Tab-separated table of C-alpha atoms in Angstrom:
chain	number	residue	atom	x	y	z
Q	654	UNK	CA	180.624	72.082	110.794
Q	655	UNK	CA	181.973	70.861	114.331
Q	656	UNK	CA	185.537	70.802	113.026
Q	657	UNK	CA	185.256	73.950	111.597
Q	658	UNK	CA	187.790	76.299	113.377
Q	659	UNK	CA	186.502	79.370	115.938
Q	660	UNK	CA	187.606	82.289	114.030
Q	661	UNK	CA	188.393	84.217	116.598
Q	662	UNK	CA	190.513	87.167	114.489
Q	663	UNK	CA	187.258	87.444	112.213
Q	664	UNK	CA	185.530	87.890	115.723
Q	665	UNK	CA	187.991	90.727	117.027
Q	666	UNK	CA	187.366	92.655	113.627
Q	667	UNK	CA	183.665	92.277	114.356
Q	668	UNK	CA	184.201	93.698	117.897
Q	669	UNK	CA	185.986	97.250	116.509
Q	670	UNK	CA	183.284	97.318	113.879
Q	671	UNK	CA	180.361	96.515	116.339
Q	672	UNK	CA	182.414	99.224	118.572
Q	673	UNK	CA	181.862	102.047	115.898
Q	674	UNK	CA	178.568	100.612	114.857
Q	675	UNK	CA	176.707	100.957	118.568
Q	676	UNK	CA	178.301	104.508	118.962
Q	677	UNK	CA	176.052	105.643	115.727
Q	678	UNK	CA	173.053	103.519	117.273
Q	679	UNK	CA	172.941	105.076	120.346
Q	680	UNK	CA	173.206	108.196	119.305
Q	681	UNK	CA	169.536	107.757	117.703
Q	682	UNK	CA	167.558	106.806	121.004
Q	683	UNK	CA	167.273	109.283	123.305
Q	684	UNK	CA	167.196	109.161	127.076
Q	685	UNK	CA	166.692	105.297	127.310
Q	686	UNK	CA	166.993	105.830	131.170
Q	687	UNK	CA	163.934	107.702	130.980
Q	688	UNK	CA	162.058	105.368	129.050
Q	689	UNK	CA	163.015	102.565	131.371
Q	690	UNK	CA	162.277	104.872	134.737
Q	691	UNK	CA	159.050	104.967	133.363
Q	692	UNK	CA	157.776	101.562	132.554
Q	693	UNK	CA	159.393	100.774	129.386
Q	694	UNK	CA	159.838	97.195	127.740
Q	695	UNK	CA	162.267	96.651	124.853
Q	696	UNK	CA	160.776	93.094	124.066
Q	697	UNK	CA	158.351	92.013	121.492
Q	698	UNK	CA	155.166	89.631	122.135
Q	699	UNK	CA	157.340	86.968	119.983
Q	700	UNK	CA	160.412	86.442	123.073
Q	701	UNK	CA	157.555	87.155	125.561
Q	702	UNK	CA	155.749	83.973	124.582
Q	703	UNK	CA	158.280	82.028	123.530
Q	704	UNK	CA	159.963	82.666	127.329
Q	705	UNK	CA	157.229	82.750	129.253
Q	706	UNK	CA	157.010	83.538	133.390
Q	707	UNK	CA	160.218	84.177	133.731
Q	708	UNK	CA	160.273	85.613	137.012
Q	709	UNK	CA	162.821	84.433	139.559
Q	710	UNK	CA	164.571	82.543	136.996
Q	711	UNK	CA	168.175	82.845	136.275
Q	712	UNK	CA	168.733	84.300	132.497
Q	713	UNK	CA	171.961	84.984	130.706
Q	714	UNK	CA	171.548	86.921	127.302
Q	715	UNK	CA	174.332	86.125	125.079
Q	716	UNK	CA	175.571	88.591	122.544
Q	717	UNK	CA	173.229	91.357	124.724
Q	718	UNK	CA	174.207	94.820	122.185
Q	719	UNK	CA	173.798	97.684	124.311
Q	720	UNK	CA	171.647	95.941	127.040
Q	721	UNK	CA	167.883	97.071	125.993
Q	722	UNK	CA	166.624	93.769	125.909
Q	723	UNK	CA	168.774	92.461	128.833
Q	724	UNK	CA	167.383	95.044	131.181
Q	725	UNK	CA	163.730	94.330	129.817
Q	726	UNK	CA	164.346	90.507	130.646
Q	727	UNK	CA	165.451	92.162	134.171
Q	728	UNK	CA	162.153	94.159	134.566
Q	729	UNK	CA	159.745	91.146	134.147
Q	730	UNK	CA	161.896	89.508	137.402
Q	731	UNK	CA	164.527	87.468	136.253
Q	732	UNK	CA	168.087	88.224	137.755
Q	733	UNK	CA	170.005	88.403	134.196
Q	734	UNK	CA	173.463	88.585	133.114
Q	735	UNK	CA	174.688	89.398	129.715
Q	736	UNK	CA	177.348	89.148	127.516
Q	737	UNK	CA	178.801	90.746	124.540
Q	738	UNK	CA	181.586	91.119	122.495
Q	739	UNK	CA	181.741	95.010	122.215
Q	740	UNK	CA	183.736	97.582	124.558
Q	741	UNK	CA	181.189	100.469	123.967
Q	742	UNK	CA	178.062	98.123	124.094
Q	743	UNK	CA	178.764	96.760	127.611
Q	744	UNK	CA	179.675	100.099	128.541
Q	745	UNK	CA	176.862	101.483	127.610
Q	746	UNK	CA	174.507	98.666	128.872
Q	747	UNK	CA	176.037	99.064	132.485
Q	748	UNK	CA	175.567	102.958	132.415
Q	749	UNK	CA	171.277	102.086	130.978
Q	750	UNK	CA	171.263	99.991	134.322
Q	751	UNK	CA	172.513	102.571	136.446
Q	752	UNK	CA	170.296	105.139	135.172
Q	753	UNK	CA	167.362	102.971	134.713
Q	754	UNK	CA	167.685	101.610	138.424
Q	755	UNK	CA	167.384	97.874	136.723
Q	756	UNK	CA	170.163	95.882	138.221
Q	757	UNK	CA	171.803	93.337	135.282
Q	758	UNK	CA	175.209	92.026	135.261
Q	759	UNK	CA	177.196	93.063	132.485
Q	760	UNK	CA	180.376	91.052	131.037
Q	761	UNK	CA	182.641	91.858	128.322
Q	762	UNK	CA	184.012	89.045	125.968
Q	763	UNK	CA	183.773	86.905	123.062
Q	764	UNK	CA	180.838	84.766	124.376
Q	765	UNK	CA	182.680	81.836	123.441
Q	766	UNK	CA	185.908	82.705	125.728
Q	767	UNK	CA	182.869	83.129	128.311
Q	768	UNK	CA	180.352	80.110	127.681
Q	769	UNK	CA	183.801	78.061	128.354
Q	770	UNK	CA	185.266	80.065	131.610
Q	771	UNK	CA	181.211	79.820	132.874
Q	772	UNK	CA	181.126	76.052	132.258
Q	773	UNK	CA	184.264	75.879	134.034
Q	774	UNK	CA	182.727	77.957	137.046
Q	775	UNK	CA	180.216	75.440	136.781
Q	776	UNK	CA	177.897	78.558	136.337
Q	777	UNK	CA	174.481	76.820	135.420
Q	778	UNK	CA	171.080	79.223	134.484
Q	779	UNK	CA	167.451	78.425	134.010
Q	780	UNK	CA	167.061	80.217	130.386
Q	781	UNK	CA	169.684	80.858	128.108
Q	782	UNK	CA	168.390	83.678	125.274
Q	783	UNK	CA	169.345	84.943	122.414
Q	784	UNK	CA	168.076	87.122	119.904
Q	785	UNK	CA	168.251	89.166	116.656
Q	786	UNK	CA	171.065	89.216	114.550
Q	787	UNK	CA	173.336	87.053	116.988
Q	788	UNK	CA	173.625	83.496	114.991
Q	789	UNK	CA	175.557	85.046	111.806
Q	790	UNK	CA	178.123	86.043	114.173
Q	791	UNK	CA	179.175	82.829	115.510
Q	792	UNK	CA	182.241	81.081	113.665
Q	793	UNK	CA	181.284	77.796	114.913
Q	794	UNK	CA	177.919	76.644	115.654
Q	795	UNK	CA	178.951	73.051	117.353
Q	796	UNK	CA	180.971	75.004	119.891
Q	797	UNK	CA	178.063	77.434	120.796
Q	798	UNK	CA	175.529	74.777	120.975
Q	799	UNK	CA	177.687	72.736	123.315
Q	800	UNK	CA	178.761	75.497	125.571
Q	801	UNK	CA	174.917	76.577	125.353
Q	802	UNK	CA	174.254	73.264	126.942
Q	803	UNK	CA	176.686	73.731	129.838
Q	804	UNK	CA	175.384	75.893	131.143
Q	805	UNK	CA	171.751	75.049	131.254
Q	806	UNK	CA	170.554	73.423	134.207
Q	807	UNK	CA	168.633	70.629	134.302
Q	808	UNK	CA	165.121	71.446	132.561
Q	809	UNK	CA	167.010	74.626	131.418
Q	810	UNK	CA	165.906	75.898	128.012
Q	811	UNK	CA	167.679	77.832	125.609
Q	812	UNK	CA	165.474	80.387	123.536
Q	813	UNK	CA	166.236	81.684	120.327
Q	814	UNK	CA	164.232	84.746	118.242
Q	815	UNK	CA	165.849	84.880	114.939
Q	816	UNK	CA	166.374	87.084	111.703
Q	817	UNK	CA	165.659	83.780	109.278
Q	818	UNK	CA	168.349	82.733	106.791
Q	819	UNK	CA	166.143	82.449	103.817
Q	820	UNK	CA	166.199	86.244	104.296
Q	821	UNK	CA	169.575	86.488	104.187
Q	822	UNK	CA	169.405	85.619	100.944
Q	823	UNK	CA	167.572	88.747	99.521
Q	824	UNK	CA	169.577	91.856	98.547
Q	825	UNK	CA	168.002	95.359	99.510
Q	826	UNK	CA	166.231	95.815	96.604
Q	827	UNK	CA	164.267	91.823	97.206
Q	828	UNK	CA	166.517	90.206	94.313
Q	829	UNK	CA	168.188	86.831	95.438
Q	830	UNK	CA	171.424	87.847	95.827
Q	831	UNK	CA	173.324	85.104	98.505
Q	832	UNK	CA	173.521	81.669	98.796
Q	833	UNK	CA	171.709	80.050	101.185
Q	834	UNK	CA	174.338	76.823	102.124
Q	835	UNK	CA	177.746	78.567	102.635
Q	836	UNK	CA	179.481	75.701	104.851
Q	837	UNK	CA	181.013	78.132	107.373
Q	838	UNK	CA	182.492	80.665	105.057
Q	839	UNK	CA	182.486	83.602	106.564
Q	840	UNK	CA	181.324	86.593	104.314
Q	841	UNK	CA	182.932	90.286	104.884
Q	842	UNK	CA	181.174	93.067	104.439
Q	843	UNK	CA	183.827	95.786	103.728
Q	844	UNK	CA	182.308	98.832	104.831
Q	845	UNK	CA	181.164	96.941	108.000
Q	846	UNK	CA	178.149	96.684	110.162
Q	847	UNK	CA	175.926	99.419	109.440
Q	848	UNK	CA	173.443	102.549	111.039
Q	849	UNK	CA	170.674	99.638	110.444
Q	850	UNK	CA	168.577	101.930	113.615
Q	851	UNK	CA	169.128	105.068	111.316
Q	852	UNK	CA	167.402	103.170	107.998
Q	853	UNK	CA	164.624	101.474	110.319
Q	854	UNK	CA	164.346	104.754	112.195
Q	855	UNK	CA	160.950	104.569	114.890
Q	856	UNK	CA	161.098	101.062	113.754
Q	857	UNK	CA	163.733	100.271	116.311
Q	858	UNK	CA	163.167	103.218	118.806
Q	859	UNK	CA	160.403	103.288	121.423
Q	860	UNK	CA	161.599	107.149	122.458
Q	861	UNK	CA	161.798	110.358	120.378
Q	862	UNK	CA	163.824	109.008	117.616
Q	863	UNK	CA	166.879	111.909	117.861
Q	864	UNK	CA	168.872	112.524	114.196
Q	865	UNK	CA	172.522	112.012	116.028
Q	866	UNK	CA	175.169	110.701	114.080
Q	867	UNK	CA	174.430	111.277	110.054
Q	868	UNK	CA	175.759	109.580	107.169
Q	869	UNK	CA	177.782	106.576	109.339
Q	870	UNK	CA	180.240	104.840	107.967
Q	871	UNK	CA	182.582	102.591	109.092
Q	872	UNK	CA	186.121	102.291	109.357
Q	873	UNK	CA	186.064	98.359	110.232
Q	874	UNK	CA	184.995	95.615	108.189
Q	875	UNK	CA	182.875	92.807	109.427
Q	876	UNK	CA	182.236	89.228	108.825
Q	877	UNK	CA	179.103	87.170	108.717
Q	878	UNK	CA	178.272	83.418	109.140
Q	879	UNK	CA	175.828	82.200	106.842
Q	880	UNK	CA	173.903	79.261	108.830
Q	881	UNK	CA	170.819	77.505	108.077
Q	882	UNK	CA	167.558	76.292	110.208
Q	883	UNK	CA	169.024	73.052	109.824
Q	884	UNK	CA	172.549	73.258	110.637
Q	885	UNK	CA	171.211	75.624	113.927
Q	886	UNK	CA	168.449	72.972	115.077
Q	887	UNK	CA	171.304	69.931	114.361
Q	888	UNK	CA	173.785	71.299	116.297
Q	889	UNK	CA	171.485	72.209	119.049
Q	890	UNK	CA	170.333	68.364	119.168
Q	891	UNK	CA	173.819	67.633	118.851
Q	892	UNK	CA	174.750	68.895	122.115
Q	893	UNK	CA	172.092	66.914	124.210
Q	894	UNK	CA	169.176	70.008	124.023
Q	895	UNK	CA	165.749	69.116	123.006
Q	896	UNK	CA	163.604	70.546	120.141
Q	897	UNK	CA	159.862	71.936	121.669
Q	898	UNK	CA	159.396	74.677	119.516
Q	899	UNK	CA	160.566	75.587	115.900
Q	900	UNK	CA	158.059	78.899	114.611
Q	901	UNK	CA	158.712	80.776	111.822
Q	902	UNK	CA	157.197	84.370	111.111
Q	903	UNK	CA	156.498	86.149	108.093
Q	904	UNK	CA	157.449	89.613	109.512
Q	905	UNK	CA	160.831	91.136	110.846
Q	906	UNK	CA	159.989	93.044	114.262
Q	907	UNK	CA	161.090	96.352	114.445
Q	908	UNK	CA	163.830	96.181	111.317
Q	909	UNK	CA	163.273	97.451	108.351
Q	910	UNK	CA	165.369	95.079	106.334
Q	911	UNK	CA	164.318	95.579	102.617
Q	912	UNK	CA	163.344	98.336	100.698
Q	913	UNK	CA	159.403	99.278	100.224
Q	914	UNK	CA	158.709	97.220	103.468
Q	915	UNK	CA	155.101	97.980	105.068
Q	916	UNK	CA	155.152	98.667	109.005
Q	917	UNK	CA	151.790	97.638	111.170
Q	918	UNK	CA	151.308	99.670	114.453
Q	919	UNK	CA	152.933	96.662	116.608
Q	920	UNK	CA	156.349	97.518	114.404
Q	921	UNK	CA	156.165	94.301	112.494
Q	922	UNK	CA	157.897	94.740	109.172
Q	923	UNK	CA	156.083	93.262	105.894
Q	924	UNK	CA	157.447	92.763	102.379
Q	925	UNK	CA	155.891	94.915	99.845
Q	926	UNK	CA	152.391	93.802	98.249
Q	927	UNK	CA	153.712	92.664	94.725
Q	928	UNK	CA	156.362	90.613	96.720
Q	929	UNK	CA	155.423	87.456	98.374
Q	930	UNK	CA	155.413	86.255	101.844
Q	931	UNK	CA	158.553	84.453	102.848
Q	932	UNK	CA	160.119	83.547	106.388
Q	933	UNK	CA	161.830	86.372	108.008
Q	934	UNK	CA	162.381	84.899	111.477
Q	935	UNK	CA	161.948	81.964	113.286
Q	936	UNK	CA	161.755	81.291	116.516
Q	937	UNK	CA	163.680	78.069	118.870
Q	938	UNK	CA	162.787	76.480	122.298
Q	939	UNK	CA	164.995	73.890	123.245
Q	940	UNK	CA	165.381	71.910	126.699
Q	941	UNK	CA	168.395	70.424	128.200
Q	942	UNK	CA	167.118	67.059	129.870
């Protein structure tokens, strides 16, 4: 795993896919400056307890999307920065802040180009956080985990809310399509990331869900990192961070990831009644001594 190369060309393909990707996204949600202006709070109870008070602590939200969740780490009274990888989701984040009237930094880059030019700042932060869909991107989990570290001050924690990889494993229709152990081989998807806010519809919007862009596809291919609890957790105690919390849920917040799934009214996302429970995300708090 840690001599495993970055593969940063497989990244670059990500970024024009994840560029055509948040365009269709976006186009689904409404004024989001409105629903900030007026109270509104991307996060789900999971991140909220996991990160506790948070207020007056330094964040930075790697691999941020459009900046939802990075603004609603700003409203509870952190001073956040975050970073991601696409053109059009940093662009749009830094527009949500201006209209919103929450101040966040915004950065664009491949976070690993910026966990090592912050580490070489000496840039250090009280909470590193990550969330959703972030982990299958990254090429190299040693490298992350280390440059995760770096940046953590002392009693820093890093905090993690996490599609599971045992879910990974399903196909649409529940049948167990994917291997669970894929030792760093990337898998590409050809027809690239998806309209996943278009299939989960409210599910992932807390506005008027608006029809927008119809029938996406797109014209980039992507590539996914299949890694498991263990490899994550090893690396992460590789790189000096300690383990306080490991949770797993049997529930995917706000994304409908399989067919038939069952929604309750906090947008938690159940397997279907003849199909049994499994882990669909897990949860990570780890401390830098």
């Amino acid at each position: 795993m840690s001599n495993a190369p970055l593969r940063k060309e497989l990244h670059e393909e990500n970024r024009l896919s994840w560029n055509e990707a948040t365009k269709a996204h976006n186009s689904h949600k409404g004024d989001q400056g409105e629903f900030f202006r007026e109270g509104g709070n991307t996060l789900f109870p999971e991140e909220k307890e996991l990160l506790g008070n948070i207020s007056g602590l330094s964040v930075v939200h790697l691999q941020c999307n459009a900046g939802q969740d990075t603004l609603s780490l700003a409203r509870l009274g952190a001073a956040v920065t975050g970073i991601d990888i696409s053109d059009e989701a940093i662009a749009f984040a830094q527009k949500l802040s201006d209209k919103s009237g929450i101040n966040a930094t915004f950065h664009r880059a491949d976070i690993f180009d910026w966990l090592e030019e912050a580490a070489n700042q000496n840039q250090k932060f009280d909470i590193v956080f990550s969330s959703y869909g972030a982990v299958l991107w990254l090429s190299n989990l040693s490298v992350w985990a280390k440059g995760i570290a770096a940046i953590l001050k002392s009693g820093g924690r890093f905090v993690l809310v996490e599609f599971h990889p045992v879910a990974m494993m399903f196909d649409w229709d529940w049948s167990h399509k994917f291997s669970y152990f894929n030792e760093g081989k990337p898998l590409t998807w050809e027809d690239g990331i998806s309209d996943y806010v278009a299939i989960s519809n409210e599910g992932l919007i807390l506005s008027d869900y608006e029809t927008g862009i119809e029938n996406f596809s797109n014209p980039y291919r992507s590539h996914e990192f299949q890694w498991g609890i263990g490899e994550v957790v090893t690396a992460l105690l590789q790189a000096g961070l300690r383990l306080e919390v490991l949770q797993e849920y049997p529930y995917l917040n706000g994304c409908k990831g399989f067919e038939r799934m069952r929604a309750d009214s906090q947008r938690r996302w159940f397997p279907p009644e003849d199909v049994p429970n499994l882990p669909l995300m897990y949860g990570i708090v780890a401390r830098k001594p």
